[in-house]
Amino acid sequence: MATKKLSKILLLIYSLLLIWILLFKLSLSFSEITESLAHPMRSINLIPFQDSMIVNGKVALNEILLNAVIFAPLGVLLGISAKNWSFLRKIGFIFLFSFVIEMLQFILGIGATDATDLLMNFVGGFLGLIFYQGLKQVIPETKLDKRLIVIGTIAGIFCLGVILLLIFGNR
């Protein structure tokens, strides 16, 4: 029971962290957020792997891959915490979560809305879910869930430390 509760808490914290990173671009002050909302800059790219991924005439492959990497834990956490959901429902959630973030970027004017981001976010979450399903074939599920929650908690504490360092280090 504790594992299920912890996994849901980790999923919530991770989701909030994703929103903070993707929507608010790691802004640490309320004034930075309100400033970006006051001066919206909207752009939209509906063609995957097109102009938005080209920086200085080169494809920004690292940005494309980072979108997948940052969403992989979402798939893993859904695997742990949403056991009563079907696989299709889990991948639907991953797609919808990414879609909502991309749409909010456009509506709020705080980032580029990009089909590549949507696609790679989905791919990352999907691969995270596949990774979890694969590990379940090798490691007993209860043991796997406990280990992944420990890893997630350690990663969460590390991220919290970095955030606190950024907040208090910039004063």
PDB file of C-alpha atoms in Angstrom:
ATOM      1  CA  MET A   1       0.000   0.000   0.000  1.00  0.00           C
ATOM      2  CA  ALA A   2       2.820   2.399   0.847  1.00  0.00           C
ATOM      3  CA  THR A   3       4.383   1.699  -2.553  1.00  0.00           C
ATOM      4  CA  LYS A   4       1.187   2.677  -4.363  1.00  0.00           C
ATOM      5  CA  LYS A   5       0.821   5.873  -2.339  1.00  0.00           C
ATOM      6  CA  LEU A   6       4.468   6.850  -2.821  1.00  0.00           C
ATOM      7  CA  SER A   7       4.270   6.188  -6.553  1.00  0.00           C
ATOM      8  CA  LYS A   8       1.264   8.502  -6.868  1.00  0.00           C
ATOM      9  CA  ILE A   9       3.049  11.206  -4.873  1.00  0.00           C
ATOM     10  CA  LEU A  10       6.121  10.840  -7.105  1.00  0.00           C
ATOM     11  CA  LEU A  11       3.912  11.007 -10.203  1.00  0.00           C
ATOM     12  CA  LEU A  12       2.295  14.219  -8.950  1.00  0.00           C
ATOM     13  CA  ILE A  13       5.632  15.819  -8.054  1.00  0.00           C
ATOM     14  CA  TYR A  14       7.152  14.763 -11.375  1.00  0.00           C
ATOM     15  CA  SER A  15       4.155  16.124 -13.316  1.00  0.00           C
ATOM     16  CA  LEU A  16       4.425  19.468 -11.513  1.00  0.00           C
ATOM     17  CA  LEU A  17       8.156  19.534 -12.222  1.00  0.00           C
ATOM     18  CA  LEU A  18       7.490  18.884 -15.926  1.00  0.00           C
ATOM     19  CA  ILE A  19       4.959  21.721 -16.005  1.00  0.00           C
ATOM     20  CA  TRP A  20       7.429  24.048 -14.298  1.00  0.00           C
ATOM     21  CA  ILE A  21      10.214  23.121 -16.707  1.00  0.00           C
ATOM     22  CA  LEU A  22       8.166  23.152 -19.920  1.00  0.00           C
ATOM     23  CA  LEU A  23       5.729  25.985 -19.259  1.00  0.00           C
ATOM     24  CA  PHE A  24       7.598  28.290 -16.945  1.00  0.00           C
ATOM     25  CA  LYS A  25      11.108  27.570 -18.271  1.00  0.00           C
ATOM     26  CA  LEU A  26      12.520  27.060 -14.765  1.00  0.00           C
ATOM     27  CA  SER A  27      11.478  30.569 -13.693  1.00  0.00           C
ATOM     28  CA  LEU A  28      12.129  30.974  -9.998  1.00  0.00           C
ATOM     29  CA  SER A  29      10.303  34.209  -9.363  1.00  0.00           C
ATOM     30  CA  PHE A  30       6.680  35.127  -9.738  1.00  0.00           C
ATOM     31  CA  SER A  31       7.703  38.352 -11.498  1.00  0.00           C
ATOM     32  CA  GLU A  32       9.542  36.389 -14.229  1.00  0.00           C
ATOM     33  CA  ILE A  33       6.437  34.299 -14.852  1.00  0.00           C
ATOM     34  CA  THR A  34       4.085  37.288 -14.938  1.00  0.00           C
ATOM     35  CA  GLU A  35       6.525  39.145 -17.202  1.00  0.00           C
ATOM     36  CA  SER A  36       6.492  36.316 -19.742  1.00  0.00           C
ATOM     37  CA  LEU A  37       2.696  36.166 -19.560  1.00  0.00           C
ATOM     38  CA  ALA A  38       2.445  39.942 -20.050  1.00  0.00           C
ATOM     39  CA  HIS A  39       4.494  39.779 -23.266  1.00  0.00           C
ATOM     40  CA  PRO A  40       3.284  36.669 -25.062  1.00  0.00           C
ATOM     41  CA  MET A  41       5.310  35.296 -27.950  1.00  0.00           C
ATOM     42  CA  ARG A  42       3.366  32.706 -29.893  1.00  0.00           C
ATOM     43  CA  SER A  43       4.732  30.425 -32.542  1.00  0.00           C
ATOM     44  CA  ILE A  44       3.477  27.140 -33.853  1.00  0.00           C
ATOM     45  CA  ASN A  45       5.091  24.481 -35.999  1.00  0.00           C
ATOM     46  CA  LEU A  46       2.805  21.717 -37.209  1.00  0.00           C
ATOM     47  CA  ILE A  47       5.400  19.865 -39.283  1.00  0.00           C
ATOM     48  CA  PRO A  48       7.558  17.499 -37.204  1.00  0.00           C
ATOM     49  CA  PHE A  49      11.334  17.832 -37.497  1.00  0.00           C
ATOM     50  CA  GLN A  50      11.075  21.038 -39.546  1.00  0.00           C
ATOM     51  CA  ASP A  51      12.360  24.583 -39.038  1.00  0.00           C
ATOM     52  CA  SER A  52      11.862  24.770 -35.281  1.00  0.00           C
ATOM     53  CA  MET A  53      14.551  22.138 -34.774  1.00  0.00           C
ATOM     54  CA  ILE A  54      17.144  23.926 -36.892  1.00  0.00           C
ATOM     55  CA  VAL A  55      19.510  26.179 -34.960  1.00  0.00           C
ATOM     56  CA  ASN A  56      22.278  28.025 -36.834  1.00  0.00           C
ATOM     57  CA  GLY A  57      21.653  25.890 -39.898  1.00  0.00           C
ATOM     58  CA  LYS A  58      22.015  22.590 -38.014  1.00  0.00           C
ATOM     59  CA  VAL A  59      19.451  20.172 -36.638  1.00  0.00           C
ATOM     60  CA  ALA A  60      19.286  20.543 -32.843  1.00  0.00           C
ATOM     61  CA  LEU A  61      19.327  16.808 -32.202  1.00  0.00           C
ATOM     62  CA  ASN A  62      20.063  17.247 -28.503  1.00  0.00           C
ATOM     63  CA  GLU A  63      16.825  19.197 -27.990  1.00  0.00           C
ATOM     64  CA  ILE A  64      14.855  16.538 -29.847  1.00  0.00           C
ATOM     65  CA  LEU A  65      16.356  13.752 -27.726  1.00  0.00           C
ATOM     66  CA  LEU A  66      16.002  15.678 -24.460  1.00  0.00           C
ATOM     67  CA  ASN A  67      12.256  15.946 -25.059  1.00  0.00           C
ATOM     68  CA  ALA A  68      12.076  12.156 -25.139  1.00  0.00           C
ATOM     69  CA  VAL A  69      14.381  11.722 -22.148  1.00  0.00           C
ATOM     70  CA  ILE A  70      12.464  14.158 -19.943  1.00  0.00           C
ATOM     71  CA  PHE A  71       9.179  12.317 -20.569  1.00  0.00           C
ATOM     72  CA  ALA A  72      10.495   8.763 -20.059  1.00  0.00           C
ATOM     73  CA  PRO A  73       9.965   8.861 -16.268  1.00  0.00           C
ATOM     74  CA  LEU A  74       6.300   9.702 -16.879  1.00  0.00           C
ATOM     75  CA  GLY A  75       5.849   6.339 -18.575  1.00  0.00           C
ATOM     76  CA  VAL A  76       7.704   4.512 -15.803  1.00  0.00           C
ATOM     77  CA  LEU A  77       5.701   6.259 -13.074  1.00  0.00           C
ATOM     78  CA  LEU A  78       2.429   5.511 -14.848  1.00  0.00           C
ATOM     79  CA  GLY A  79       3.474   1.872 -15.045  1.00  0.00           C
ATOM     80  CA  ILE A  80       3.939   1.810 -11.278  1.00  0.00           C
ATOM     81  CA  SER A  81       1.041   3.971 -10.122  1.00  0.00           C
ATOM     82  CA  ALA A  82      -1.728   3.258 -12.653  1.00  0.00           C
ATOM     83  CA  LYS A  83      -1.789  -0.529 -12.586  1.00  0.00           C
ATOM     84  CA  ASN A  84      -5.556  -0.660 -13.062  1.00  0.00           C
ATOM     85  CA  TRP A  85      -5.286   1.363 -16.309  1.00  0.00           C
ATOM     86  CA  SER A  86      -4.983  -0.398 -19.632  1.00  0.00           C
ATOM     87  CA  PHE A  87      -1.832   0.103 -21.695  1.00  0.00           C
ATOM     88  CA  LEU A  88      -3.851   2.142 -24.194  1.00  0.00           C
ATOM     89  CA  ARG A  89      -5.176   4.419 -21.452  1.00  0.00           C
ATOM     90  CA  LYS A  90      -1.638   5.008 -20.166  1.00  0.00           C
ATOM     91  CA  ILE A  91      -0.296   5.986 -23.583  1.00  0.00           C
ATOM     92  CA  GLY A  92      -3.399   8.127 -24.099  1.00  0.00           C
ATOM     93  CA  PHE A  93      -2.606   9.950 -20.862  1.00  0.00           C
ATOM     94  CA  ILE A  94       1.002  10.508 -21.961  1.00  0.00           C
ATOM     95  CA  PHE A  95      -0.163  11.963 -25.281  1.00  0.00           C
ATOM     96  CA  LEU A  96      -2.850  14.119 -23.649  1.00  0.00           C
ATOM     97  CA  PHE A  97      -0.469  15.445 -20.993  1.00  0.00           C
ATOM     98  CA  SER A  98       2.036  16.486 -23.657  1.00  0.00           C
ATOM     99  CA  PHE A  99      -0.705  17.914 -25.888  1.00  0.00           C
ATOM    100  CA  VAL A 100      -2.099  20.039 -23.047  1.00  0.00           C
ATOM    101  CA  ILE A 101       1.366  21.421 -22.285  1.00  0.00           C
ATOM    102  CA  GLU A 102       1.935  22.300 -25.945  1.00  0.00           C
ATOM    103  CA  MET A 103      -1.484  23.977 -26.178  1.00  0.00           C
ATOM    104  CA  LEU A 104      -0.907  25.918 -22.953  1.00  0.00           C
ATOM    105  CA  GLN A 105       2.391  27.173 -24.348  1.00  0.00           C
ATOM    106  CA  PHE A 106       0.479  28.571 -27.316  1.00  0.00           C
ATOM    107  CA  ILE A 107      -2.490  29.930 -25.348  1.00  0.00           C
ATOM    108  CA  LEU A 108      -0.308  31.589 -22.720  1.00  0.00           C
ATOM    109  CA  GLY A 109       2.301  32.680 -25.278  1.00  0.00           C
ATOM    110  CA  ILE A 110       5.156  31.265 -23.220  1.00  0.00           C
ATOM    111  CA  GLY A 111       6.971  29.051 -25.646  1.00  0.00           C
ATOM    112  CA  ALA A 112       6.845  27.530 -29.063  1.00  0.00           C
ATOM    113  CA  THR A 113       4.117  25.023 -29.791  1.00  0.00           C
ATOM    114  CA  ASP A 114       5.787  22.341 -31.829  1.00  0.00           C
ATOM    115  CA  ALA A 115       4.665  19.060 -33.370  1.00  0.00           C
ATOM    116  CA  THR A 116       8.184  17.696 -32.858  1.00  0.00           C
ATOM    117  CA  ASP A 117       7.952  18.372 -29.119  1.00  0.00           C
ATOM    118  CA  LEU A 118       4.562  16.672 -28.941  1.00  0.00           C
ATOM    119  CA  LEU A 119       5.838  13.661 -30.860  1.00  0.00           C
ATOM    120  CA  MET A 120       9.089  13.295 -28.915  1.00  0.00           C
ATOM    121  CA  ASN A 121       7.400  13.844 -25.545  1.00  0.00           C
ATOM    122  CA  PHE A 122       5.019  11.037 -26.443  1.00  0.00           C
ATOM    123  CA  VAL A 123       7.850   8.802 -27.664  1.00  0.00           C
ATOM    124  CA  GLY A 124       9.745   9.366 -24.406  1.00  0.00           C
ATOM    125  CA  GLY A 125       6.744   8.534 -22.237  1.00  0.00           C
ATOM    126  CA  PHE A 126       5.930   5.517 -24.397  1.00  0.00           C
ATOM    127  CA  LEU A 127       9.515   4.237 -24.161  1.00  0.00           C
ATOM    128  CA  GLY A 128       9.431   4.743 -20.385  1.00  0.00           C
ATOM    129  CA  LEU A 129       6.293   2.625 -20.224  1.00  0.00           C
ATOM    130  CA  ILE A 130       7.855  -0.055 -22.453  1.00  0.00           C
ATOM    131  CA  PHE A 131      11.011   0.030 -20.308  1.00  0.00           C
ATOM    132  CA  TYR A 132       8.925  -0.574 -17.177  1.00  0.00           C
ATOM    133  CA  GLN A 133       6.985  -3.396 -18.859  1.00  0.00           C
ATOM    134  CA  GLY A 134      10.267  -5.002 -19.933  1.00  0.00           C
ATOM    135  CA  LEU A 135      11.778  -4.780 -16.452  1.00  0.00           C
ATOM    136  CA  LYS A 136       8.643  -6.440 -15.061  1.00  0.00           C
ATOM    137  CA  GLN A 137       9.504  -9.497 -17.131  1.00  0.00           C
ATOM    138  CA  VAL A 138      12.894  -9.803 -15.411  1.00  0.00           C
ATOM    139  CA  ILE A 139      12.341  -8.451 -11.879  1.00  0.00           C
ATOM    140  CA  PRO A 140       9.352  -9.335  -9.689  1.00  0.00           C
ATOM    141  CA  GLU A 141       6.885  -6.449  -9.869  1.00  0.00           C
ATOM    142  CA  THR A 142       6.766  -5.666  -6.139  1.00  0.00           C
ATOM    143  CA  LYS A 143      10.557  -5.576  -5.884  1.00  0.00           C
ATOM    144  CA  LEU A 144      10.818  -3.541  -9.105  1.00  0.00           C
ATOM    145  CA  ASP A 145       8.280  -0.976  -7.931  1.00  0.00           C
ATOM    146  CA  LYS A 146      10.061  -0.529  -4.594  1.00  0.00           C
ATOM    147  CA  ARG A 147      13.439  -0.099  -6.288  1.00  0.00           C
ATOM    148  CA  LEU A 148      12.114   2.386  -8.828  1.00  0.00           C
ATOM    149  CA  ILE A 149      10.390   4.378  -6.083  1.00  0.00           C
ATOM    150  CA  VAL A 150      13.662   4.561  -4.139  1.00  0.00           C
ATOM    151  CA  ILE A 151      15.466   5.729  -7.290  1.00  0.00           C
ATOM    152  CA  GLY A 152      12.672   8.243  -7.997  1.00  0.00           C
ATOM    153  CA  THR A 153      12.764   9.548  -4.431  1.00  0.00           C
ATOM    154  CA  ILE A 154      16.537  10.005  -4.551  1.00  0.00           C
ATOM    155  CA  ALA A 155      16.227  11.775  -7.918  1.00  0.00           C
ATOM    156  CA  GLY A 156      13.433  13.942  -6.494  1.00  0.00           C
ATOM    157  CA  ILE A 157      15.513  14.922  -3.467  1.00  0.00           C
ATOM    158  CA  PHE A 158      18.421  15.743  -5.771  1.00  0.00           C
ATOM    159  CA  CYS A 159      16.163  17.921  -7.969  1.00  0.00           C
ATOM    160  CA  LEU A 160      14.751  19.648  -4.890  1.00  0.00           C
ATOM    161  CA  GLY A 161      18.299  20.373  -3.738  1.00  0.00           C
ATOM    162  CA  VAL A 162      19.183  21.862  -7.122  1.00  0.00           C
ATOM    163  CA  ILE A 163      16.003  23.972  -7.110  1.00  0.00           C
ATOM    164  CA  LEU A 164      16.704  25.253  -3.594  1.00  0.00           C
ATOM    165  CA  LEU A 165      20.277  25.999  -4.610  1.00  0.00           C
ATOM    166  CA  LEU A 166      19.004  27.980  -7.608  1.00  0.00           C
ATOM    167  CA  ILE A 167      16.458  29.868  -5.512  1.00  0.00           C
ATOM    168  CA  PHE A 168      18.713  30.752  -2.610  1.00  0.00           C
ATOM    169  CA  GLY A 169      21.904  30.989  -4.649  1.00  0.00           C
ATOM    170  CA  ASN A 170      20.402  33.764  -6.809  1.00  0.00           C
ATOM    171  CA  ARG A 171      19.597  36.087  -3.921  1.00  0.00           C
TER     172      ARG A 171
END
